[in-house]
Coordinates of C-alpha atoms in Angstrom, one line a residue:
M1 CA 18.7 1.9 3.0
C2 CA 15.2 3.4 2.7
V3 CA 14.5 2.8 6.3
P4 CA 15.5 5.2 9.1
D5 CA 17.0 3.8 12.3
D6 CA 14.0 4.8 14.4
H7 CA 11.5 3.2 11.9
E8 CA 9.7 6.5 11.4
G9 CA 9.3 8.3 8.1
N10 CA 10.7 11.7 7.3
D11 CA 7.5 13.2 5.9
D12 CA 5.6 16.4 6.5
G13 CA 2.4 14.8 7.7
R14 CA 1.1 13.7 4.4
E15 CA 0.0 10.2 3.6
Y16 CA 0.8 8.6 0.3
V17 CA -2.2 8.7 -2.1
T18 CA -2.5 7.6 -5.8
Q19 CA -2.6 10.6 -8.1
Q20 CA -6.0 10.9 -9.7
H21 CA -4.7 10.8 -13.3
L22 CA -2.9 7.5 -12.5
Q23 CA -6.0 5.7 -11.5
P24 CA -7.4 3.0 -13.8
G25 CA -9.9 4.1 -16.4
R26 CA -8.5 7.7 -16.7
S27 CA -7.9 8.6 -20.4
A28 CA -4.4 9.1 -21.8
L29 CA -3.4 12.1 -23.9
L30 CA -3.3 11.5 -27.6
K31 CA -0.9 14.4 -28.4
P32 CA 2.8 13.5 -28.1
A33 CA 5.1 15.7 -26.0
G34 CA 6.2 18.8 -27.9
V35 CA 3.8 18.3 -30.9
A36 CA 1.6 21.3 -31.5
G37 CA -2.0 21.0 -32.6
G38 CA -4.0 17.8 -33.0
P39 CA -6.7 16.4 -30.7
T40 CA -6.3 16.6 -26.9
T41 CA -8.9 14.0 -26.0
G42 CA -8.0 10.6 -24.7
E43 CA -7.0 7.9 -27.2
G44 CA -7.8 5.1 -24.7
Q45 CA -8.2 4.2 -21.1
L46 CA -5.5 3.4 -18.6
I47 CA -5.8 -0.3 -18.0
V48 CA -4.3 -1.9 -14.9
E49 CA -4.4 -5.7 -14.8
S50 CA -3.3 -8.3 -12.3
F51 CA -0.3 -10.0 -13.9
P52 CA 0.9 -12.9 -11.7
L53 CA 4.0 -15.0 -12.5
T54 CA 4.5 -18.7 -11.6
F55 CA 8.2 -19.4 -11.3
Q56 CA 9.9 -22.6 -9.9
G57 CA 6.6 -23.8 -8.5
Y58 CA 5.6 -20.6 -6.7
T59 CA 3.1 -18.0 -7.9
Y60 CA 4.1 -14.3 -7.3
K61 CA 0.5 -13.2 -7.4
H62 CA 0.9 -9.4 -6.9
G63 CA 2.5 -8.4 -10.2
V64 CA 0.6 -5.7 -12.1
I65 CA 0.8 -4.5 -15.7
A66 CA -0.4 -1.0 -16.9
Y67 CA -1.0 0.1 -20.5
I68 CA -3.3 2.3 -22.6
A69 CA -6.1 0.6 -24.4
G70 CA -5.8 0.9 -28.2
R71 CA -2.2 1.7 -28.5
A72 CA 0.2 -0.4 -30.6
P73 CA 2.5 -2.7 -28.7
A74 CA 5.1 -0.5 -26.9
P75 CA 8.4 -1.0 -25.0
V76 CA 7.8 -2.5 -21.5
V77 CA 9.5 -0.9 -18.5
I78 CA 9.9 -3.1 -15.4
V79 CA 9.4 -1.2 -12.1
H80 CA 11.6 -2.9 -9.4
H81 CA 10.5 -2.2 -5.8
N82 CA 12.8 -1.2 -3.0
Y83 CA 13.7 -3.4 0.0
A84 CA 10.2 -3.1 1.5
G85 CA 8.6 -5.0 -1.4
L86 CA 5.9 -4.3 -4.0
K87 CA 3.7 -1.4 -3.0
Q88 CA 1.0 0.8 -4.5
F89 CA 3.7 3.4 -5.3
D90 CA 5.4 0.9 -7.6
I91 CA 2.1 0.2 -9.3
D92 CA 1.4 3.9 -9.7
Q93 CA 4.8 4.4 -11.3
A94 CA 4.0 1.7 -13.8
C95 CA 0.8 3.6 -14.5
F96 CA 2.8 6.8 -15.0
L97 CA 5.1 5.0 -17.5
A98 CA 2.0 3.8 -19.3
K99 CA 0.6 7.3 -19.6
C100 CA 4.0 8.4 -20.9
G101 CA 3.8 6.0 -23.8
Y102 CA 5.2 2.7 -22.6
V103 CA 3.9 -0.3 -20.8
G104 CA 4.7 -0.4 -17.1
I105 CA 4.9 -3.6 -15.1
A106 CA 5.4 -3.6 -11.3
V107 CA 7.1 -6.8 -10.4
D108 CA 7.2 -8.7 -7.2
L109 CA 10.5 -10.4 -6.1
Y110 CA 9.4 -11.6 -2.6
K111 CA 7.5 -14.6 -1.5
E112 CA 4.9 -14.0 1.1
S113 CA 5.3 -16.6 3.8
K114 CA 8.7 -18.0 3.2
L115 CA 11.8 -15.8 3.2
I116 CA 13.9 -16.5 0.1
G117 CA 17.3 -18.1 0.8
E118 CA 16.8 -18.2 4.6
P119 CA 16.6 -21.1 7.0
D120 CA 13.2 -22.0 8.6
Q121 CA 14.1 -20.2 11.8
A122 CA 14.1 -17.0 9.9
L123 CA 10.3 -17.3 9.7
T124 CA 10.3 -15.6 13.1
Y125 CA 10.3 -12.5 11.0
A126 CA 7.8 -13.7 8.4
F127 CA 4.8 -11.6 7.6
E128 CA 1.5 -12.3 9.3
D129 CA -1.6 -13.7 7.7
R130 CA -1.7 -10.6 5.4
D131 CA 1.4 -9.3 3.7
P132 CA 2.2 -5.8 4.9
K133 CA 4.7 -5.1 2.2
R134 CA 1.9 -4.6 -0.2
T135 CA 0.5 -1.4 1.2
L136 CA 2.5 -0.8 4.4
D137 CA -0.7 0.4 6.1
G138 CA 0.1 0.9 9.7
Y139 CA 3.8 0.3 8.9
G140 CA 4.9 2.9 6.4
F141 CA 2.3 5.7 6.6
V142 CA 3.9 6.9 9.8
K143 CA 4.0 10.4 11.2
K144 CA 6.6 11.3 13.7
G145 CA 5.5 10.9 17.3
S146 CA 2.2 9.3 16.3
M147 CA 3.0 5.6 16.4
T148 CA 1.3 3.4 18.9
D149 CA 3.4 0.7 20.7
G150 CA 1.7 -1.9 18.5
Q151 CA 2.5 0.0 15.3
K152 CA 6.1 0.3 16.4
E153 CA 6.4 -3.4 17.1
R154 CA 4.8 -4.2 13.7
A155 CA 7.1 -1.7 12.0
V156 CA 10.2 -3.3 13.5
R157 CA 8.9 -6.8 12.4
H158 CA 8.2 -5.5 8.9
G159 CA 11.7 -4.0 8.6
K160 CA 13.3 -7.2 9.8
G161 CA 11.2 -9.4 7.5
A162 CA 11.8 -7.3 4.5
F163 CA 15.5 -7.0 5.2
S164 CA 15.7 -10.8 5.5
A165 CA 13.8 -11.3 2.2
M166 CA 16.2 -8.8 0.5
M167 CA 19.3 -10.5 1.9
G168 CA 17.9 -13.9 0.8
L169 CA 17.8 -12.6 -2.8
L170 CA 21.3 -11.2 -2.6
R171 CA 22.7 -14.5 -1.2
T172 CA 21.1 -16.4 -4.1
P173 CA 22.2 -14.4 -7.1
V174 CA 21.4 -17.2 -9.7
F175 CA 17.8 -17.4 -8.4
Y176 CA 17.6 -13.6 -8.2
R177 CA 18.6 -13.1 -11.8
D178 CA 16.5 -16.0 -13.1
L179 CA 13.4 -14.7 -11.4
M180 CA 13.9 -11.3 -13.0
G181 CA 14.5 -12.9 -16.3
A182 CA 11.2 -14.8 -15.9
W183 CA 9.3 -11.6 -15.2
L184 CA 10.8 -10.1 -18.4
D185 CA 9.8 -13.2 -20.5
H186 CA 6.4 -13.1 -18.9
A187 CA 5.9 -9.4 -19.8
R188 CA 6.5 -10.2 -23.4
T189 CA 3.6 -12.5 -23.5
H190 CA 1.2 -9.6 -23.1
P191 CA -0.3 -8.3 -26.3
A192 CA 0.3 -4.6 -25.3
V193 CA 4.1 -5.3 -25.0
H194 CA 6.6 -5.0 -27.9
P195 CA 8.2 -8.4 -28.4
K196 CA 11.8 -7.1 -28.2
L197 CA 11.9 -3.6 -26.6
A198 CA 12.3 -3.4 -22.9
G199 CA 13.8 -1.4 -20.1
A200 CA 13.7 -1.2 -16.3
I201 CA 13.7 1.3 -13.4
G202 CA 14.2 0.7 -9.7
Y203 CA 14.5 2.2 -6.3
C204 CA 17.2 1.3 -3.8
L205 CA 17.1 -2.5 -4.0
G206 CA 15.4 -2.0 -7.3
G207 CA 18.5 -0.2 -8.6
Q208 CA 20.5 -3.3 -7.7
S209 CA 18.0 -5.4 -9.4
L210 CA 18.2 -3.7 -12.8
L211 CA 22.0 -3.7 -12.6
E212 CA 21.8 -7.5 -12.0
Q213 CA 19.7 -7.8 -15.1
V214 CA 22.4 -6.0 -17.1
R215 CA 25.1 -8.2 -15.6
A216 CA 23.0 -11.3 -16.5
G217 CA 22.7 -10.2 -20.1
H218 CA 18.9 -9.8 -20.1
E219 CA 17.5 -8.2 -23.3
L220 CA 17.1 -4.6 -22.1
Q221 CA 17.9 -1.5 -24.0
A222 CA 17.7 1.1 -21.2
V223 CA 17.7 1.1 -17.3
C224 CA 17.5 3.8 -14.8
S225 CA 18.3 3.5 -11.1
F226 CA 17.0 5.9 -8.5
H227 CA 19.2 6.0 -5.3
G228 CA 20.2 2.4 -5.9
L229 CA 23.3 0.7 -4.7
L230 CA 25.9 0.0 -7.4
H231 CA 26.6 -3.6 -6.2
S232 CA 24.5 -6.4 -5.0
R233 CA 26.5 -7.9 -2.2
P234 CA 24.7 -9.1 1.0
E235 CA 25.4 -8.6 4.6
M236 CA 28.6 -10.0 6.0
P237 CA 27.6 -12.8 8.5
G238 CA 29.1 -12.6 11.9
R239 CA 30.2 -9.0 11.6
E240 CA 28.4 -6.2 13.4
H241 CA 28.0 -2.6 12.2
P242 CA 26.9 0.1 14.6
R243 CA 24.3 1.3 12.1
G244 CA 22.9 -2.2 11.3
G245 CA 23.0 -4.6 8.4
F246 CA 22.2 -2.1 5.7
F247 CA 25.7 -0.8 6.2
N248 CA 27.4 -4.2 6.8
R249 CA 27.8 -5.3 3.2
M250 CA 30.5 -7.7 2.0
T251 CA 33.4 -6.3 0.1
A252 CA 34.0 -7.7 -3.4
E253 CA 36.8 -9.9 -2.0
E254 CA 34.6 -11.3 0.8
F255 CA 31.8 -12.0 -1.6
Q256 CA 34.1 -14.0 -4.0
A257 CA 35.6 -15.9 -1.0
D258 CA 32.2 -17.0 0.4
S259 CA 31.8 -20.5 -1.0
S260 CA 28.2 -20.8 0.4
I261 CA 27.0 -18.3 -2.3
K262 CA 26.7 -19.8 -5.8
K263 CA 28.0 -17.1 -8.1
A264 CA 26.1 -16.0 -11.3
P265 CA 28.2 -15.5 -14.4
N266 CA 28.3 -12.0 -15.8
N267 CA 27.2 -11.9 -19.5
Y268 CA 26.5 -8.1 -19.7
T269 CA 23.9 -6.6 -22.0
K270 CA 26.4 -4.8 -24.2
G271 CA 23.8 -2.5 -25.9
C272 CA 22.0 -1.4 -22.8
K273 CA 22.2 2.2 -21.7
V274 CA 22.6 2.5 -17.9
L275 CA 21.5 5.7 -16.1
I276 CA 22.2 6.2 -12.4
E277 CA 20.3 8.9 -10.5
N278 CA 22.2 9.3 -7.2
G279 CA 21.9 11.6 -4.2
D280 CA 25.3 13.2 -3.3
L281 CA 24.6 12.6 0.4
D282 CA 23.7 8.9 -0.1
E283 CA 25.9 7.0 2.4
H284 CA 25.2 3.8 0.6
V285 CA 27.1 5.0 -2.5
P286 CA 30.5 6.1 -1.3
T287 CA 33.2 7.2 -3.8
E288 CA 34.9 3.8 -3.7
S289 CA 31.6 2.2 -4.8
L290 CA 31.4 4.5 -7.8
A291 CA 35.0 3.8 -8.7
E292 CA 34.3 0.1 -8.6
F293 CA 31.2 0.5 -10.7
R294 CA 33.0 2.7 -13.3
A295 CA 35.8 0.1 -13.7
E296 CA 33.3 -2.7 -14.0
M297 CA 31.1 -1.0 -16.6
D298 CA 34.0 0.3 -18.6
A299 CA 35.6 -3.1 -18.8
A300 CA 32.3 -4.6 -20.0
G301 CA 31.8 -1.8 -22.6
I302 CA 28.6 -0.5 -21.1
D303 CA 27.2 2.9 -22.0
W304 CA 26.6 4.4 -18.6
R305 CA 25.8 7.8 -17.1
F306 CA 25.9 9.0 -13.5
N307 CA 23.8 12.0 -12.4
N308 CA 24.7 13.2 -8.9
H309 CA 22.2 15.5 -7.2
S310 CA 23.7 18.0 -4.7
Q311 CA 22.4 18.1 -1.1
T312 CA 20.3 15.1 -1.8
P313 CA 20.0 12.0 0.5
H314 CA 19.2 8.4 -0.2
G315 CA 15.4 7.8 -0.8
F316 CA 14.9 11.1 -2.7
A317 CA 12.5 9.6 -5.3
L318 CA 10.2 7.9 -2.8
A319 CA 6.8 9.7 -2.5
P320 CA 5.9 11.8 0.6
G321 CA 4.2 9.6 3.2
M322 CA 6.1 6.5 2.3
W323 CA 8.2 4.4 4.5
G324 CA 11.7 5.8 4.7
T325 CA 11.2 8.6 2.2
R326 CA 13.7 11.4 2.0
Y327 CA 11.7 13.0 -0.8
H328 CA 13.5 15.8 -2.6
E329 CA 11.3 17.5 -5.1
D330 CA 13.9 19.0 -7.4
A331 CA 16.0 15.9 -7.5
D332 CA 12.9 13.8 -8.2
R333 CA 11.8 16.1 -11.0
R334 CA 15.2 16.3 -12.6
S335 CA 15.8 12.5 -12.4
T336 CA 12.3 11.7 -13.8
L337 CA 12.9 14.0 -16.8
S338 CA 16.3 12.4 -17.2
M339 CA 14.7 9.0 -17.2
L340 CA 12.2 10.1 -19.9
Q341 CA 15.0 11.6 -22.0
L342 CA 16.8 8.2 -21.8
F343 CA 13.8 6.4 -23.1
A344 CA 13.2 9.0 -25.8
E345 CA 16.8 8.5 -27.0
T346 CA 16.5 4.7 -26.8
W347 CA 13.2 4.3 -28.5
P348 CA 12.7 7.4 -30.7
E349 CA 10.0 5.7 -32.8
F350 CA 7.7 5.7 -29.9
P351 CA 6.2 9.1 -29.0
Q352 CA 6.1 10.3 -25.4
Y353 CA 2.9 11.8 -24.0
P354 CA 2.9 14.7 -21.5
V355 CA 1.9 13.7 -18.0
A356 CA 1.5 16.3 -15.3
T357 CA 3.0 14.5 -12.4
N358 CA 4.7 11.2 -11.5
A359 CA 3.6 8.9 -8.7
C360 CA 5.2 11.2 -6.1
G361 CA 3.0 14.0 -7.2
T362 CA 6.0 15.9 -8.5
V363 CA 5.0 18.5 -11.0
L364 CA 7.3 17.9 -14.0
G365 CA 6.7 21.2 -15.7
Q366 CA 8.1 20.2 -19.0
S367 CA 8.2 17.2 -21.3
I368 CA 10.7 15.5 -23.7
R369 CA 10.3 16.2 -27.4
I370 CA 11.2 13.3 -29.7
M371 CA 12.4 14.4 -33.1
A372 CA 13.0 12.1 -36.1
R373 CA 16.6 11.2 -36.6
L374 CA 18.1 12.4 -39.9

């Protein structure tokens, strides 16, 4: 799941860099997508602010909020990170969403020095004095054959630490959901954010995260998962899988039978539109998982859509140069535009602004036109 077995990326030699137009201080386009004429100069600067959250006595200090100065309060879109934790890529996607017409917030679900839901001995895999999941320097910007022995050792430790942190969340679903709810409540305290309108996107673990928000009944109108799993069950203790813990997930029956996991009640956000962008070659989303998801969402009365991208593996929407990327340009373009169409449909009163590329550097080549409803 977003990490290859040999801990090396599948990139073409590039390193991940922030797109120039997604850097703070760059102006946003005033003209909405598809609207001819009018000024083309910036209406305001892209503002990127530190946005920490204190929850249950711990401060998640790496959260970031991005918005355009001078715009009226707009829907906030939470960006949920993958298993590796909050990274510059997630922040850059929040900036992309801000440039498109919304407010983006890159949230942090991991503690730095204590692995959530794990016993003290798990600290063997804790991160060092600095937290590598923030930038993955020396861990994720990896070119095949170029890793030193020290980088390989650190990459393995990072993978194990991030995996333990992720499984800690999945084994504490009440805490997991409450933490995300706290991030949503916190976002609404910012003056750039509309008090009621909100959505979420996420990658891999982030896809699980936003679906857990829907199951929890959080006040969201639209969510979009990029190569995310369709359930949030943790690893099965005591059982080995030849491909590792990412593939050793509990079945629904095993999860319900595990009395050590306090279950969170499902209150489903009935009015939320759910969009799943999936790679057809994603081994983490087998046909039986889709059937389970379909039955669950239909029973809950959820409006859902599943886009399956042919010849596309897991990790297709992670930028070139990132840890575990399986970047697929066409799938990333199509899924990004699909996400923007979802937001346009959900919040038609808020114009979308044309942005040349997303955080992956994918040239979108078109924009979504929002027309007034008759």
